[in-house]
XYZ file of C-alpha atoms in Angstrom:
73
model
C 19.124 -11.444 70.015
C 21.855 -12.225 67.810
C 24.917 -9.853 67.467
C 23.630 -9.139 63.768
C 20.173 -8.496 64.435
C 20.951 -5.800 67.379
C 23.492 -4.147 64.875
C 20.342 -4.268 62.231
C 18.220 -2.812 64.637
C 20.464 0.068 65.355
C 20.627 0.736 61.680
C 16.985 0.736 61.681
C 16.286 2.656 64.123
C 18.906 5.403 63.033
C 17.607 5.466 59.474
C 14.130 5.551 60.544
C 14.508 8.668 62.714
C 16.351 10.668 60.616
C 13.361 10.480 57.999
C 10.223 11.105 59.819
C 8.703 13.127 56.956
C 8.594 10.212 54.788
C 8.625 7.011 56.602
C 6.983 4.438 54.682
C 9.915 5.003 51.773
C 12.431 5.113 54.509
C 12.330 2.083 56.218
C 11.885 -0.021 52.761
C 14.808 1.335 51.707
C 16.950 0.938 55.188
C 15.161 -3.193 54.887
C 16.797 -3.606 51.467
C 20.384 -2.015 52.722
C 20.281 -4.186 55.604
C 21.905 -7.360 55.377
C 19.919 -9.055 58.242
C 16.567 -9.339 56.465
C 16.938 -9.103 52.481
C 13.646 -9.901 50.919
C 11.289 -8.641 53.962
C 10.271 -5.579 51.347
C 9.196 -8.300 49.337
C 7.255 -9.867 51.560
C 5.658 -7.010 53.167
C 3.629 -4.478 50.939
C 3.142 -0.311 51.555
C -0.146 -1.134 52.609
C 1.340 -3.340 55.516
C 3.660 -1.183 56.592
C 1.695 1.640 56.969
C -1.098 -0.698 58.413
C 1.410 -1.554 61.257
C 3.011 1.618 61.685
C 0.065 4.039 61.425
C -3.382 2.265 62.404
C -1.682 0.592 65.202
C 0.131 3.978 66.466
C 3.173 1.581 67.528
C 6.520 3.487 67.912
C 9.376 3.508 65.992
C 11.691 1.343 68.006
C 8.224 -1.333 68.572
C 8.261 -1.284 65.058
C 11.648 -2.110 64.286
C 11.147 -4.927 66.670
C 7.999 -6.375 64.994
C 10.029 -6.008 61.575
C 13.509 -7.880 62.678
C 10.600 -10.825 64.278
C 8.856 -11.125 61.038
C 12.558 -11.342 59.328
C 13.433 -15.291 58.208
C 16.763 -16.193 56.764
C-alpha cells in the first residue's frame, strides 16, 4: 500500500473512532478532508455507507480498508 494511502488510513481510522455516536456523518466528512480519495463521498451515497458498515457488521478498520479499495485517482 502506498505511503499515502497508509497515512489516509490512519486518518481514517483516527477520525472514525473518535466519533462513534455519529458515524455515517463522520467518515463523509474525514473522505472529503482526505486528500487520498476526493470524490469517493460522491460516489458513495448514506445509504451505502451505512449498508456496508451496519448490515454487514464489518469493523471499523475492515471498513476503512473496503473504502481506500473502492478509492480511484
Amino acid at each position: 500500500m502506498p505511503l499515502e494511502k497508509k497515512k489516509a488510513a490512519l486518518y481514517f481510522e483516527d477520525e472514525i473512532s473518535s466519533y462513534k455516536s455519529n458515524r455515517t456523518n463522520k467518515i463523509r466528512e474525514a473522505l472529503q478532508k482526505s486528500s487520498a480519495c476526493p470524490t469517493l463521498t460522491d460516489v458513495l451515497s448514506t445509504t451505502i455507507l451505512n449498508t456496508l458498515y451496519h448490515s454487514l457488521w464489518i469493523k471499523e478498520k475492515q471498513f476503512v480498508k473496503i473504502l481506500l479499495l473502492n478509492c480511484t485517482r
